[in-house]
């Protein structure tokens, strides 16, 4: 388990990360969400000791610097283009392997895993963003670490690459009793990939829970019901003080289960034509949680052509 | 420590700039030692006049040419870590910053010394080749090889360490190279002429160059004193750099 406690960091008067604490459980993928400038990258850097701030992060109760071979504990991808542009991809990885006391044979293995074997002798300066991300992932898994910390690993990947990455991350967390901590702006991807989620905004922790709980607790999660006698059901719900609104010839009802509506309608003799749960998407929840927490907010054009 | 050293040497030897700079250095050394000193012999130095101090002076000249280049290699070695952000890998694969910095210091010192010795040996070989073409022979030489090569080793280690120090502090290739070029050639001589006079020989680069008696600021300073003063500058400079390396964010 990774345990981050009271992480804080400020740049001058600006508080980039403000007393954030959370845990990352093994066997699970934990997503890391937040608007641009929320402090996600800084938090990851603080966790790894790359930035000097306050707070502590332990990996299975020990600090990273207490491990003899940290490369076996955590693998990182914080920036896609973190390599010397004229040093070949293979040499880049061989340098990291040597530093981590990892045999050179592992370099060829990881190049094969990420699909860069054919370009291993090429200079990565001319790699596309997607290829650079793959090289970054190869670097992250080089030491077969227990934990992966990945910052926006899907950026620049094509749809096939994204699908591969999603499966890779899920398998990595499941198969090795490892854990993956991954930030991404692709919320639909995150919804498919992550078990838990940490949400921050303006450097503060907003949520640290499972995706299931997060979505079910959202105001966007509702029940849709279509009945033969709509006015009658409206009166019934109003009497029960249940909030609803008209939608698509039926009602969108919040704060009630399908079971309860079904029972109410049955007892009132109202024939039900359609009854379904409408879960909020992760995007709905994210926007709801981070409303007002955006560091940089865009505005719609007015009077534009 | 061995894995760090292996990794750091790989960093140095797997980029083109190391070889390009080494080639330029050797080309300049060859031009000076083979052509001007050996073959033409028209520079008016002891080496061209074939006196008993010819070899000693030649070693000083050759060492002086290559020192700045080893310093530039050291700048690139460190500054590229920040420029290309590979420092984040370096500091997570080995999370103890002091150990990482020590590994880098040892690497660049060994590289600097070997580079210096190679440069000087290549210079001597080129000089002898030039003499062959000139049909000239050297008289008996006043040349203590151990002392001379020891000075070269200290001189190159010093320049390599200063280059890496500047890169670690400034974290920028251009800034560090600008300081390397301006301090010994412009700022220190100006300070010497305007303020310090003979004491200017105790300025950092002047002291370092006086190890090989290659400084434009001569002053009244012996090789031994120059060595001690340089060592003091490098030690104090690196203590400050080490402290900042531990304290600053790695980006």
mmCIF file with all atom_site columns, N, CA, C and O in Angstrom, chain B residues 32 36-37 41-51 53-54 57-58 61 127:
data_model
loop_
_atom_site.group_PDB
_atom_site.id
_atom_site.type_symbol
_atom_site.label_atom_id
_atom_site.label_alt_id
_atom_site.label_comp_id
_atom_site.label_asym_id
_atom_site.label_entity_id
_atom_site.label_seq_id
_atom_site.pdbx_PDB_ins_code
_atom_site.Cartn_x
_atom_site.Cartn_y
_atom_site.Cartn_z
_atom_site.occupancy
_atom_site.B_iso_or_equiv
_atom_site.pdbx_formal_charge
_atom_site.auth_seq_id
_atom_site.auth_comp_id
_atom_site.auth_asym_id
_atom_site.auth_atom_id
_atom_site.pdbx_PDB_model_num
ATOM 1  N N  . UNK B 1 32  ? 48.063 22.102 -33.357 1.00 0.00 ? 32  UNK B N  1
ATOM 2  C CA . UNK B 1 32  ? 49.069 22.860 -32.610 1.00 0.00 ? 32  UNK B CA 1
ATOM 3  C C  . UNK B 1 32  ? 50.357 22.049 -32.434 1.00 0.00 ? 32  UNK B C  1
ATOM 4  O O  . UNK B 1 32  ? 51.447 22.538 -32.776 1.00 0.00 ? 32  UNK B O  1
ATOM 5  N N  . UNK B 1 36  ? 52.200 23.344 -35.840 1.00 0.00 ? 36  UNK B N  1
ATOM 6  C CA . UNK B 1 36  ? 52.884 24.574 -35.429 1.00 0.00 ? 36  UNK B CA 1
ATOM 7  C C  . UNK B 1 36  ? 54.155 24.306 -34.611 1.00 0.00 ? 36  UNK B C  1
ATOM 8  O O  . UNK B 1 36  ? 55.187 24.926 -34.838 1.00 0.00 ? 36  UNK B O  1
ATOM 9  N N  . UNK B 1 37  ? 54.052 23.390 -33.630 1.00 0.00 ? 37  UNK B N  1
ATOM 10 C CA . UNK B 1 37  ? 55.205 23.166 -32.752 1.00 0.00 ? 37  UNK B CA 1
ATOM 11 C C  . UNK B 1 37  ? 56.196 22.168 -33.339 1.00 0.00 ? 37  UNK B C  1
ATOM 12 O O  . UNK B 1 37  ? 57.411 22.389 -33.297 1.00 0.00 ? 37  UNK B O  1
ATOM 13 N N  . UNK B 1 41  ? 57.526 24.632 -36.363 1.00 0.00 ? 41  UNK B N  1
ATOM 14 C CA . UNK B 1 41  ? 58.427 25.138 -35.326 1.00 0.00 ? 41  UNK B CA 1
ATOM 15 C C  . UNK B 1 41  ? 58.624 26.638 -35.383 1.00 0.00 ? 41  UNK B C  1
ATOM 16 O O  . UNK B 1 41  ? 59.741 27.131 -35.200 1.00 0.00 ? 41  UNK B O  1
ATOM 17 N N  . UNK B 1 42  ? 57.550 27.364 -35.639 1.00 0.00 ? 42  UNK B N  1
ATOM 18 C CA . UNK B 1 42  ? 57.704 28.821 -35.818 1.00 0.00 ? 42  UNK B CA 1
ATOM 19 C C  . UNK B 1 42  ? 56.944 29.646 -34.783 1.00 0.00 ? 42  UNK B C  1
ATOM 20 O O  . UNK B 1 42  ? 56.642 30.805 -35.019 1.00 0.00 ? 42  UNK B O  1
ATOM 21 N N  . UNK B 1 43  ? 56.610 29.046 -33.642 1.00 0.00 ? 43  UNK B N  1
ATOM 22 C CA . UNK B 1 43  ? 55.807 29.784 -32.660 1.00 0.00 ? 43  UNK B CA 1
ATOM 23 C C  . UNK B 1 43  ? 56.686 30.510 -31.631 1.00 0.00 ? 43  UNK B C  1
ATOM 24 O O  . UNK B 1 43  ? 56.181 31.303 -30.843 1.00 0.00 ? 43  UNK B O  1
ATOM 25 N N  . UNK B 1 44  ? 57.952 30.199 -31.620 1.00 0.00 ? 44  UNK B N  1
ATOM 26 C CA . UNK B 1 44  ? 58.862 30.864 -30.685 1.00 0.00 ? 44  UNK B CA 1
ATOM 27 C C  . UNK B 1 44  ? 58.828 30.273 -29.285 1.00 0.00 ? 44  UNK B C  1
ATOM 28 O O  . UNK B 1 44  ? 59.450 30.809 -28.367 1.00 0.00 ? 44  UNK B O  1
ATOM 29 N N  . UNK B 1 45  ? 58.119 29.208 -29.078 1.00 0.00 ? 45  UNK B N  1
ATOM 30 C CA . UNK B 1 45  ? 58.063 28.574 -27.754 1.00 0.00 ? 45  UNK B CA 1
ATOM 31 C C  . UNK B 1 45  ? 59.246 27.609 -27.598 1.00 0.00 ? 45  UNK B C  1
ATOM 32 O O  . UNK B 1 45  ? 59.952 27.297 -28.574 1.00 0.00 ? 45  UNK B O  1
ATOM 33 N N  . UNK B 1 46  ? 59.396 27.131 -26.356 1.00 0.00 ? 46  UNK B N  1
ATOM 34 C CA . UNK B 1 46  ? 60.474 26.167 -26.100 1.00 0.00 ? 46  UNK B CA 1
ATOM 35 C C  . UNK B 1 46  ? 60.282 24.913 -26.946 1.00 0.00 ? 46  UNK B C  1
ATOM 36 O O  . UNK B 1 46  ? 61.256 24.302 -27.412 1.00 0.00 ? 46  UNK B O  1
ATOM 37 N N  . UNK B 1 47  ? 59.006 24.544 -27.145 1.00 0.00 ? 47  UNK B N  1
ATOM 38 C CA . UNK B 1 47  ? 58.735 23.337 -27.938 1.00 0.00 ? 47  UNK B CA 1
ATOM 39 C C  . UNK B 1 47  ? 59.160 23.530 -29.393 1.00 0.00 ? 47  UNK B C  1
ATOM 40 O O  . UNK B 1 47  ? 59.714 22.613 -30.018 1.00 0.00 ? 47  UNK B O  1
ATOM 41 N N  . UNK B 1 48  ? 58.938 24.699 -29.950 1.00 0.00 ? 48  UNK B N  1
ATOM 42 C CA . UNK B 1 48  ? 59.308 24.908 -31.354 1.00 0.00 ? 48  UNK B CA 1
ATOM 43 C C  . UNK B 1 48  ? 60.823 25.145 -31.498 1.00 0.00 ? 48  UNK B C  1
ATOM 44 O O  . UNK B 1 48  ? 61.411 24.789 -32.497 1.00 0.00 ? 48  UNK B O  1
ATOM 45 N N  . UNK B 1 49  ? 61.420 25.697 -30.442 1.00 0.00 ? 49  UNK B N  1
ATOM 46 C CA . UNK B 1 49  ? 62.867 25.960 -30.493 1.00 0.00 ? 49  UNK B CA 1
ATOM 47 C C  . UNK B 1 49  ? 63.692 24.733 -30.093 1.00 0.00 ? 49  UNK B C  1
ATOM 48 O O  . UNK B 1 49  ? 64.920 24.793 -30.115 1.00 0.00 ? 49  UNK B O  1
ATOM 49 N N  . UNK B 1 50  ? 63.031 23.689 -29.701 1.00 0.00 ? 50  UNK B N  1
ATOM 50 C CA . UNK B 1 50  ? 63.670 22.423 -29.334 1.00 0.00 ? 50  UNK B CA 1
ATOM 51 C C  . UNK B 1 50  ? 64.669 22.585 -28.182 1.00 0.00 ? 50  UNK B C  1
ATOM 52 O O  . UNK B 1 50  ? 65.774 22.065 -28.229 1.00 0.00 ? 50  UNK B O  1
ATOM 53 N N  . UNK B 1 51  ? 64.261 23.307 -27.138 1.00 0.00 ? 51  UNK B N  1
ATOM 54 C CA . UNK B 1 51  ? 65.141 23.452 -25.966 1.00 0.00 ? 51  UNK B CA 1
ATOM 55 C C  . UNK B 1 51  ? 64.932 22.273 -25.020 1.00 0.00 ? 51  UNK B C  1
ATOM 56 O O  . UNK B 1 51  ? 64.098 21.388 -25.281 1.00 0.00 ? 51  UNK B O  1
ATOM 57 N N  . UNK B 1 53  ? 63.383 22.301 -22.308 1.00 0.00 ? 53  UNK B N  1
ATOM 58 C CA . UNK B 1 53  ? 62.055 22.356 -21.670 1.00 0.00 ? 53  UNK B CA 1
ATOM 59 C C  . UNK B 1 53  ? 60.923 22.157 -22.680 1.00 0.00 ? 53  UNK B C  1
ATOM 60 O O  . UNK B 1 53  ? 59.763 22.443 -22.382 1.00 0.00 ? 53  UNK B O  1
ATOM 61 N N  . UNK B 1 54  ? 61.276 21.689 -23.867 1.00 0.00 ? 54  UNK B N  1
ATOM 62 C CA . UNK B 1 54  ? 60.294 21.584 -24.960 1.00 0.00 ? 54  UNK B CA 1
ATOM 63 C C  . UNK B 1 54  ? 59.075 20.754 -24.556 1.00 0.00 ? 54  UNK B C  1
ATOM 64 O O  . UNK B 1 54  ? 57.927 21.197 -24.684 1.00 0.00 ? 54  UNK B O  1
ATOM 65 N N  . UNK B 1 57  ? 56.839 22.311 -21.801 1.00 0.00 ? 57  UNK B N  1
ATOM 66 C CA . UNK B 1 57  ? 56.006 23.408 -22.281 1.00 0.00 ? 57  UNK B CA 1
ATOM 67 C C  . UNK B 1 57  ? 54.892 22.889 -23.183 1.00 0.00 ? 57  UNK B C  1
ATOM 68 O O  . UNK B 1 57  ? 53.756 23.372 -23.141 1.00 0.00 ? 57  UNK B O  1
ATOM 69 N N  . UNK B 1 58  ? 55.216 21.889 -23.962 1.00 0.00 ? 58  UNK B N  1
ATOM 70 C CA . UNK B 1 58  ? 54.214 21.326 -24.875 1.00 0.00 ? 58  UNK B CA 1
ATOM 71 C C  . UNK B 1 58  ? 53.040 20.719 -24.090 1.00 0.00 ? 58  UNK B C  1
ATOM 72 O O  . UNK B 1 58  ? 51.873 20.905 -24.449 1.00 0.00 ? 58  UNK B O  1
ATOM 73 N N  . UNK B 1 61  ? 50.858 23.473 -22.892 1.00 0.00 ? 61  UNK B N  1
ATOM 74 C CA . UNK B 1 61  ? 50.049 24.042 -23.979 1.00 0.00 ? 61  UNK B CA 1
ATOM 75 C C  . UNK B 1 61  ? 48.890 23.115 -24.355 1.00 0.00 ? 61  UNK B C  1
ATOM 76 O O  . UNK B 1 61  ? 47.745 23.551 -24.497 1.00 0.00 ? 61  UNK B O  1
ATOM 77 N N  . UNK B 1 127 ? 53.444 15.790 -31.638 1.00 0.00 ? 127 UNK B N  1
ATOM 78 C CA . UNK B 1 127 ? 54.653 16.631 -31.667 1.00 0.00 ? 127 UNK B CA 1
ATOM 79 C C  . UNK B 1 127 ? 55.832 15.838 -32.245 1.00 0.00 ? 127 UNK B C  1
ATOM 80 O O  . UNK B 1 127 ? 56.538 16.317 -33.134 1.00 0.00 ? 127 UNK B O  1
#
